[in-house]
Amino acid sequence: MLSQQIRRAFLNYFKSKGHIIVPSSSVIPHHDPSLLFINAGMNQFKDVFLGESVRDYTRATTSQKCIRAGGKHNDLENVGHTSRHLTFFEMLGNFSFGDYFKKEAIQFAWEMSTQVFGFDPERIWPTVFLEDDEAEELWQQYVPLERIVRLGEKDNFWAMGDTGPCGPCSELLYDRGAEWGDAKSPKDDVDGERFLEFWNLVFMQYNKTPDGKLGPLPKKSIDTGSGLERVAALKIGAKSVFETDILRSLIDQVESISDVRYSINSNKAAAFHVIADHIRTLAFAISDGAQPSNIERGYVLRKILRRAVRYGKQLGFEAPFLSRLLPRLIDLMGDDYPEIKHAQNRVSEILSLEEEAFFRTLRRGGNLLAQVVANSSQKNKIITGDDAFKLKDTYGLPLDEILLIAKDSDLSVDLKKFESLEQEAKERSRNQQKNVQQMAGENVFAQYIQEKGETVFLGFQKNSVKARITGILCDGQWVNSVEAGQEAHILLNQTPFYAEKGGQVGDKGVITHESASFDVTDCQQPYPNVVVHVGKVTHGHIHLDDMVEASIDQPRRQKIANNHTATHLLHWALHKILGGHIKQAGSVVDDERLRFDFNHHKALSIEEIEKLENLVNEKIRANTPVEWYEIPYEQAQEMQEIKQFFGEKYGAQVRVVNIEYSKELCGGTHTDKTGNIGYFRIVKESSIAAGVRRIEAITGSDAEQFAKDAEKQLKLLCEPLKATSTNIQEKLLKLVDDNRLLSLEIKQLKKGKLSQIVQEELANIEMLKTIPLLVPKTTLSFSELKDFSDEIMNQMKSGILVVSATDDDKASLLVRVTPDLVTKGIKAGDLVKIAAPIIEGSGGGKPEMAQAGGKNPKQLKQALQSIREWIEKNF
């Protein structure tokens, strides 16, 4: 298959040039509030480019899953109507982190383009930044000067944001020939159709400051990106990316299930294109843990799904159909992206549920459209911009369709207002991407490592080690010593202390020598291979270069280790009980509990929770040895049985924690046998976001105490009911049922009494000139106001009803006006606004019914009088 061949050839070429093949990150960004979706290959290396972190490799290559829909990079509206726009695409890239620069980047791109992609070298046109003489000179080794085009900042200068890493770039364009236009150079090709860009090389060499000045980056780097679909289209001479193998195969499947013939020139081609593109976006986003919802990226996914359904209706689909494309997509891409295989059932269920809901919405939308047309016909023959926007945004009706329906009904559409609302929606989408200032710079700990070396972690083997103090930070400054009472961050040449990472909290303990002691309350890793001991000097003086004894709180560490291993057991059990789609979405492991977040689209049942507990406890009782070992990351990638995690950035060597049936990449501390965990109980299961569930659990003596407390609580519940643990549910259900029947009986009695009061009060209607007014004297509770007023209004043919209620320091007013008086200009909302300020409150409502609340019940009598006076004055 061509796309797979291109993908693998690209990665293997760069592997042969010393690059590490790094797997695509999830399309859901982790720890990056500036993005809704991953939209470029460099996203997962942003921390390296910013100087915040390092990897143990300086060359990398990836084929990155990308989504451009929502936020600043939004191709959604174009998809289906152009030959090259997609919401989901694969970006091939190679990266250098302070290693090679322009010369090698240009050489690699040329060799890849001509020798691997097989492009005609005579048809490749490089562009360079207007002021980049170096790049132009380097390109002349491969192409004549007349085919190298200098362009300005808009086209050939790349920046991560308003601040931070940036630099000139060089694009590779492919001349598709005269059939694509008569432009003689990329400068003349305004639409970019003849000279099609297929690769961008970014030479990251500057750091832009907030005042707009450019300074040199500490390490010059390379970031390149080449769209796989575009490369595939160029290789086969296709006029559209939708003719490439993966997308064309998905279109074939759409043809098969719709019984509609596809032609790229037909008026239904856009429907096929939209569906083929959108199923990829939805499948990959959902398999990576996202879920359609009403906010942020979930809202964007829901829009994409609804857009696919709307176009599906053009092909005759009136029931869910997207999940029927999944098997074909998995056949095409599942080998290189196995996550969509594992999540097939989850993706299928979510798609079907969302589609069913939207088909129901569309039926309601059809009714709404008919109502909008009817209302507009009766008024000014214009469909308002608000109505048109609601039909498009909520019900997925394209503007073209709304305009056609309007034309058929002899109506026009307020396009100015519609476009204004459309622009506001786009701005909201862009603003969902947080504006984060991204400045590059030398990390203080990078300099520390150069001078003092890395911290050697010995905590897997030892609980206490002799070490030398290599750094002391106090109030953000490097100092030579600290004394009793001072808080500080201490760095050692070696340590048994585990620094917080991967969800596991840092160790606590003490650092001592013969005349001083430092109480370690936390342990952090602010930079790779740097361990910072956070705490306070309890007595004596601590000096730079002192030899000390560093000792962890071992009993606390053991509890943490037990809980961490229990987390692995829980993760394994979730896969067994719920399915292979389960993905970790976060975790916390400390000495008191464990918390595990995972992608799943619905709450767990009582039976599922019980199965999880039973399975984990079964493995605890088996007392299986827990082993760990290190292997190359490339080897780990090939071993499907090893779980790898969300947002994690792995080095060239990785640590595998092996519990026979469960293997995970993990750098945390673990118990040596599962039996040490003792006992496991889930204390809570809840939702924390759309499609993300959270389990909180405890182990050992804490779990035993939890079980005892639950048993004690059960006994306390049984006593007053004279029940046992076996029949308590039956007795409680009977009690609830008895209570329901008694409540119903009380309600009937109250209703009867209320009817009697209503008859008595109706006799008290007073006439203010020609207006009947009833202000009942009966004392009512807040809950009785509505029922009481309904009873009165059912019998009052014409008039105004003002009902009040008080409760300590609160007052409430309910005003009802019969329709005949509303036509005369008496509106309940107006009356409420007159009375509300007097009781120090506010209110409002509709012409026939309005309500107010206030905090001064003593003024209620005056408020009622104000309504009387207003009626007498105006009528």
Short mmCIF file of C-alpha atoms in Angstrom, two decimals, residues 130-445:
data_model
loop_
_atom_site.label_atom_id
_atom_site.label_comp_id
_atom_site.label_asym_id
_atom_site.label_seq_id
_atom_site.Cartn_x
_atom_site.Cartn_y
_atom_site.Cartn_z
CA LEU A 130 14.40 36.80 1.69
CA GLU A 131 17.46 37.39 3.92
CA ASP A 132 18.71 33.79 4.14
CA ASP A 133 21.83 33.83 1.95
CA GLU A 134 23.18 30.69 3.61
CA ALA A 135 20.18 28.53 2.66
CA GLU A 136 20.23 29.84 -0.92
CA GLU A 137 23.92 28.98 -1.23
CA LEU A 138 23.40 25.49 0.19
CA TRP A 139 20.51 24.78 -2.23
CA GLN A 140 22.72 25.66 -5.21
CA GLN A 141 24.53 22.36 -4.66
CA TYR A 142 21.35 20.63 -5.86
CA VAL A 143 19.35 23.04 -8.06
CA PRO A 144 20.27 26.00 -10.29
CA LEU A 145 19.92 29.48 -8.80
CA GLU A 146 17.01 30.36 -11.14
CA ARG A 147 14.88 27.65 -9.45
CA ILE A 148 15.54 28.98 -5.92
CA VAL A 149 12.91 31.56 -4.94
CA ARG A 150 13.32 34.13 -2.17
CA LEU A 151 10.09 34.98 -0.34
CA GLY A 152 9.18 37.28 2.54
CA GLU A 153 8.36 36.74 6.20
CA LYS A 154 4.75 35.75 5.54
CA ASP A 155 5.77 32.71 3.48
CA ASN A 156 9.22 31.79 4.70
CA PHE A 157 9.66 32.69 8.35
CA TRP A 158 8.20 30.38 11.00
CA ALA A 159 7.45 31.17 14.65
CA MET A 160 6.08 28.98 17.43
CA GLY A 161 4.00 31.92 18.69
CA ASP A 162 4.20 35.65 19.32
CA THR A 163 7.28 34.90 21.40
CA GLY A 164 9.77 32.04 21.59
CA PRO A 165 11.68 29.89 19.06
CA CYS A 166 11.51 31.00 15.43
CA GLY A 167 13.56 31.13 12.29
CA PRO A 168 13.64 31.21 8.50
CA CYS A 169 12.27 28.25 6.61
CA SER A 170 12.73 26.65 3.24
CA GLU A 171 9.81 25.06 1.41
CA LEU A 172 10.08 22.40 -1.29
CA LEU A 173 7.58 22.92 -4.11
CA TYR A 174 6.82 20.52 -6.95
CA ASP A 175 5.99 21.85 -10.40
CA ARG A 176 2.93 19.89 -11.54
CA GLY A 177 3.08 21.28 -15.06
CA ALA A 178 1.26 23.63 -17.40
CA GLU A 179 -2.11 21.92 -16.92
CA TRP A 180 -2.14 23.50 -13.44
CA GLY A 181 -1.56 27.04 -14.67
CA ASP A 182 0.72 29.22 -16.71
CA ALA A 183 2.75 30.60 -13.77
CA LYS A 184 6.45 30.45 -14.56
CA SER A 185 7.58 30.63 -10.91
CA PRO A 186 6.10 30.06 -7.44
CA LYS A 187 6.05 33.87 -7.07
CA ASP A 188 3.45 34.04 -9.85
CA ASP A 189 1.43 31.04 -8.62
CA VAL A 190 -1.02 32.85 -6.33
CA ASP A 191 -3.20 29.81 -5.55
CA GLY A 192 -0.25 27.43 -5.14
CA GLU A 193 -1.88 24.92 -7.47
CA ARG A 194 0.88 24.49 -10.04
CA PHE A 195 3.82 24.73 -7.63
CA LEU A 196 2.57 22.56 -4.79
CA GLU A 197 4.38 22.68 -1.45
CA PHE A 198 5.19 19.22 -0.09
CA TRP A 199 7.85 19.84 2.57
CA ASN A 200 8.81 22.66 4.92
CA LEU A 201 12.21 22.88 6.59
CA VAL A 202 12.29 25.22 9.59
CA PHE A 203 15.71 26.47 10.67
CA MET A 204 15.03 27.31 14.32
CA GLN A 205 17.81 29.72 15.22
CA TYR A 206 16.22 32.72 16.96
CA ASN A 207 14.33 33.45 20.15
CA LYS A 208 11.75 36.23 19.83
CA THR A 209 11.27 38.34 22.97
CA PRO A 210 7.98 40.11 23.93
CA ASP A 211 9.33 43.38 22.46
CA GLY A 212 9.77 41.66 19.08
CA LYS A 213 13.56 41.46 19.13
CA LEU A 214 15.34 38.39 17.77
CA GLY A 215 18.18 36.86 19.76
CA PRO A 216 20.12 33.66 19.09
CA LEU A 217 18.76 30.38 20.45
CA PRO A 218 21.09 28.52 22.86
CA LYS A 219 20.95 25.55 20.48
CA LYS A 220 20.06 25.84 16.81
CA SER A 221 17.52 23.18 15.85
CA ILE A 222 15.68 21.73 12.87
CA ASP A 223 11.94 21.06 12.55
CA THR A 224 10.57 19.74 9.27
CA GLY A 225 7.12 18.69 8.15
CA SER A 226 5.87 16.90 5.04
CA GLY A 227 2.23 15.93 4.53
CA LEU A 228 2.06 12.22 3.72
CA GLU A 229 -1.21 12.51 1.78
CA ARG A 230 0.20 15.29 -0.39
CA VAL A 231 3.38 13.31 -1.11
CA ALA A 232 1.25 10.28 -2.06
CA ALA A 233 -0.88 12.41 -4.40
CA LEU A 234 2.23 13.79 -6.12
CA LYS A 235 3.74 10.31 -6.52
CA ILE A 236 0.71 9.00 -8.43
CA GLY A 237 0.05 12.27 -10.27
CA ALA A 238 -3.38 12.62 -8.62
CA LYS A 239 -5.35 15.82 -8.89
CA SER A 240 -6.73 15.41 -5.37
CA VAL A 241 -5.59 13.87 -2.09
CA PHE A 242 -8.89 11.98 -2.17
CA GLU A 243 -7.51 9.87 -5.02
CA THR A 244 -4.73 8.50 -2.77
CA ASP A 245 -4.99 4.91 -1.55
CA ILE A 246 -6.34 5.33 2.01
CA LEU A 247 -8.91 8.02 1.27
CA ARG A 248 -9.98 6.39 -2.02
CA SER A 249 -10.47 3.06 -0.26
CA LEU A 250 -12.68 4.74 2.36
CA ILE A 251 -14.66 6.37 -0.46
CA ASP A 252 -15.10 2.90 -2.01
CA GLN A 253 -16.57 1.73 1.30
CA VAL A 254 -18.94 4.71 1.40
CA GLU A 255 -20.04 3.78 -2.13
CA SER A 256 -20.64 0.20 -1.00
CA ILE A 257 -22.81 1.01 2.02
CA SER A 258 -24.70 3.88 0.36
CA ASP A 259 -25.27 2.31 -3.09
CA VAL A 260 -24.36 5.68 -4.60
CA ARG A 261 -21.73 5.84 -7.33
CA TYR A 262 -18.77 8.17 -6.71
CA SER A 263 -17.39 10.49 -9.34
CA ILE A 264 -14.91 13.24 -8.52
CA ASN A 265 -16.81 15.55 -10.89
CA SER A 266 -20.31 14.87 -9.52
CA ASN A 267 -22.21 17.25 -7.26
CA LYS A 268 -22.10 14.59 -4.54
CA ALA A 269 -18.29 14.24 -4.55
CA ALA A 270 -17.99 16.60 -1.58
CA ALA A 271 -20.13 14.26 0.53
CA PHE A 272 -17.78 11.33 -0.14
CA HIS A 273 -14.73 13.50 0.59
CA VAL A 274 -16.15 14.84 3.86
CA ILE A 275 -17.11 11.40 5.17
CA ALA A 276 -13.76 9.80 4.20
CA ASP A 277 -11.84 12.58 5.94
CA HIS A 278 -14.06 12.95 9.00
CA ILE A 279 -14.15 9.25 9.89
CA ARG A 280 -10.36 9.36 10.26
CA THR A 281 -10.49 12.44 12.50
CA LEU A 282 -13.24 10.96 14.67
CA ALA A 283 -11.72 7.48 14.95
CA PHE A 284 -8.24 8.68 15.89
CA ALA A 285 -9.46 11.38 18.30
CA ILE A 286 -11.83 9.01 20.10
CA SER A 287 -9.27 6.19 20.24
CA ASP A 288 -6.84 8.68 21.81
CA GLY A 289 -9.36 9.50 24.53
CA ALA A 290 -11.44 12.42 23.26
CA GLN A 291 -15.23 12.29 23.09
CA PRO A 292 -17.86 14.49 21.41
CA SER A 293 -19.39 16.94 23.90
CA ASN A 294 -20.55 20.53 24.22
CA ILE A 295 -17.23 22.11 25.21
CA GLU A 296 -13.76 22.72 23.76
CA ARG A 297 -12.34 19.86 21.66
CA GLY A 298 -15.43 17.73 22.37
CA TYR A 299 -17.54 20.44 20.74
CA VAL A 300 -15.27 20.47 17.68
CA LEU A 301 -15.57 16.68 17.37
CA ARG A 302 -19.35 16.89 17.65
CA LYS A 303 -19.38 19.50 14.85
CA ILE A 304 -17.21 17.22 12.69
CA LEU A 305 -19.47 14.22 13.31
CA ARG A 306 -22.62 16.23 12.58
CA ARG A 307 -21.07 17.63 9.42
CA ALA A 308 -20.34 14.06 8.27
CA VAL A 309 -23.94 13.06 9.03
CA ARG A 310 -25.35 16.06 7.16
CA TYR A 311 -23.32 15.12 4.08
CA GLY A 312 -24.30 11.47 4.62
CA LYS A 313 -27.95 12.49 4.26
CA GLN A 314 -27.10 13.70 0.73
CA LEU A 315 -26.16 10.08 -0.03
CA GLY A 316 -29.41 8.76 1.43
CA PHE A 317 -28.29 7.81 4.96
CA GLU A 318 -31.14 8.18 7.46
CA ALA A 319 -29.59 6.05 10.24
CA PRO A 320 -26.11 5.75 11.83
CA PHE A 321 -23.50 4.69 9.28
CA LEU A 322 -20.05 5.96 10.31
CA SER A 323 -19.15 2.92 12.41
CA ARG A 324 -19.61 0.76 9.29
CA LEU A 325 -16.50 2.45 7.87
CA LEU A 326 -14.32 1.54 10.87
CA PRO A 327 -13.31 -1.99 9.76
CA ARG A 328 -12.00 -0.61 6.45
CA LEU A 329 -10.09 2.17 8.24
CA ILE A 330 -8.54 -0.33 10.65
CA ASP A 331 -7.50 -2.58 7.75
CA LEU A 332 -5.81 0.42 6.14
CA MET A 333 -4.08 2.02 9.13
CA GLY A 334 -4.38 -0.36 12.10
CA ASP A 335 -0.99 -2.02 11.60
CA ASP A 336 0.91 1.26 11.96
CA TYR A 337 -1.53 2.77 14.49
CA PRO A 338 -2.75 -0.19 16.61
CA GLU A 339 -4.61 2.12 19.01
CA ILE A 340 -7.55 2.28 16.58
CA LYS A 341 -7.71 -1.53 16.61
CA HIS A 342 -7.81 -1.69 20.39
CA ALA A 343 -10.48 1.02 20.62
CA GLN A 344 -12.74 -0.23 17.81
CA ASN A 345 -15.67 -1.19 20.05
CA ARG A 346 -15.54 2.06 22.00
CA VAL A 347 -15.25 4.21 18.87
CA SER A 348 -18.11 2.30 17.22
CA GLU A 349 -20.41 2.69 20.24
CA ILE A 350 -19.70 6.41 20.67
CA LEU A 351 -20.19 7.13 16.96
CA SER A 352 -23.50 5.26 16.88
CA LEU A 353 -24.83 6.98 20.03
CA GLU A 354 -23.84 10.41 18.73
CA GLU A 355 -25.32 9.77 15.29
CA GLU A 356 -28.60 8.49 16.74
CA ALA A 357 -28.85 11.60 18.89
CA PHE A 358 -28.15 13.86 15.91
CA PHE A 359 -30.68 12.15 13.64
CA ARG A 360 -33.26 12.87 16.36
CA THR A 361 -32.02 16.46 16.48
CA LEU A 362 -32.32 16.75 12.70
CA ARG A 363 -35.91 15.63 12.86
CA ARG A 364 -36.53 18.36 15.41
CA GLY A 365 -34.47 20.71 13.21
CA GLY A 366 -36.77 19.98 10.28
CA ASN A 367 -39.69 21.03 12.44
CA LEU A 368 -37.76 24.13 13.54
CA LEU A 369 -36.97 25.00 9.93
CA ALA A 370 -40.65 24.73 9.00
CA GLN A 371 -41.47 26.98 11.97
CA VAL A 372 -38.78 29.52 10.99
CA VAL A 373 -40.08 29.62 7.40
CA ALA A 374 -43.68 30.05 8.61
CA ASN A 375 -42.76 32.84 11.05
CA SER A 376 -40.62 34.65 8.46
CA SER A 377 -43.40 34.41 5.86
CA GLN A 378 -45.86 36.02 8.27
CA LYS A 379 -43.49 38.84 9.27
CA ASN A 380 -41.05 40.61 6.95
CA LYS A 381 -40.14 37.77 4.56
CA ILE A 382 -36.63 37.54 6.11
CA ILE A 383 -35.06 34.60 7.95
CA THR A 384 -33.13 36.30 10.74
CA GLY A 385 -29.37 35.85 11.07
CA ASP A 386 -29.93 34.32 14.51
CA ASP A 387 -32.29 31.67 13.14
CA ALA A 388 -30.00 30.89 10.19
CA PHE A 389 -26.98 30.53 12.50
CA LYS A 390 -28.90 28.28 14.89
CA LEU A 391 -29.98 26.05 12.00
CA LYS A 392 -26.37 25.73 10.85
CA ASP A 393 -24.53 25.57 14.18
CA THR A 394 -26.96 23.41 16.17
CA TYR A 395 -28.70 21.37 13.48
CA GLY A 396 -25.92 21.18 10.90
CA LEU A 397 -27.94 22.68 8.03
CA PRO A 398 -25.43 24.16 5.55
CA LEU A 399 -25.97 27.80 4.63
CA ASP A 400 -26.40 26.83 0.96
CA GLU A 401 -29.33 24.61 1.92
CA ILE A 402 -30.88 27.35 4.09
CA LEU A 403 -30.55 29.81 1.17
CA LEU A 404 -32.18 27.33 -1.25
CA ILE A 405 -35.10 26.71 1.11
CA ALA A 406 -35.47 30.46 1.63
CA LYS A 407 -35.53 31.01 -2.14
CA ASP A 408 -38.14 28.28 -2.61
CA SER A 409 -40.28 29.96 0.06
CA ASP A 410 -39.79 33.44 -1.45
CA LEU A 411 -37.73 34.55 1.57
CA SER A 412 -34.34 36.18 2.04
CA VAL A 413 -31.72 35.58 4.75
CA ASP A 414 -30.07 38.23 6.92
CA LEU A 415 -26.55 37.27 5.82
CA LYS A 416 -24.88 40.25 7.52
CA LYS A 417 -26.04 39.13 10.97
CA PHE A 418 -25.36 35.47 10.13
CA GLU A 419 -21.77 36.24 9.11
CA SER A 420 -21.30 38.31 12.27
CA LEU A 421 -22.41 35.37 14.45
CA GLU A 422 -20.23 33.01 12.40
CA GLN A 423 -17.22 35.26 13.01
CA GLU A 424 -17.97 35.42 16.75
CA ALA A 425 -18.09 31.61 16.88
CA LYS A 426 -14.72 31.37 15.10
CA GLU A 427 -13.21 33.85 17.56
CA ARG A 428 -14.51 31.78 20.49
CA SER A 429 -12.96 28.68 18.93
CA ARG A 430 -9.62 30.44 18.49
CA ASN A 431 -9.75 31.75 22.04
CA GLN A 432 -10.18 28.21 23.40
CA GLN A 433 -6.49 27.85 22.62
CA LYS A 434 -4.88 29.47 25.65
CA ASN A 435 -2.44 32.27 24.93
CA VAL A 436 0.68 30.90 26.54
CA GLN A 437 3.91 32.87 26.31
CA GLN A 438 6.51 30.39 25.10
CA MET A 439 10.02 31.69 25.67
CA ALA A 440 13.11 29.67 25.01
CA GLY A 441 16.16 29.95 27.23
CA GLU A 442 18.91 28.21 29.15
CA ASN A 443 17.38 26.22 31.97
CA VAL A 444 19.23 26.96 35.24
CA PHE A 445 19.57 23.21 35.83
#
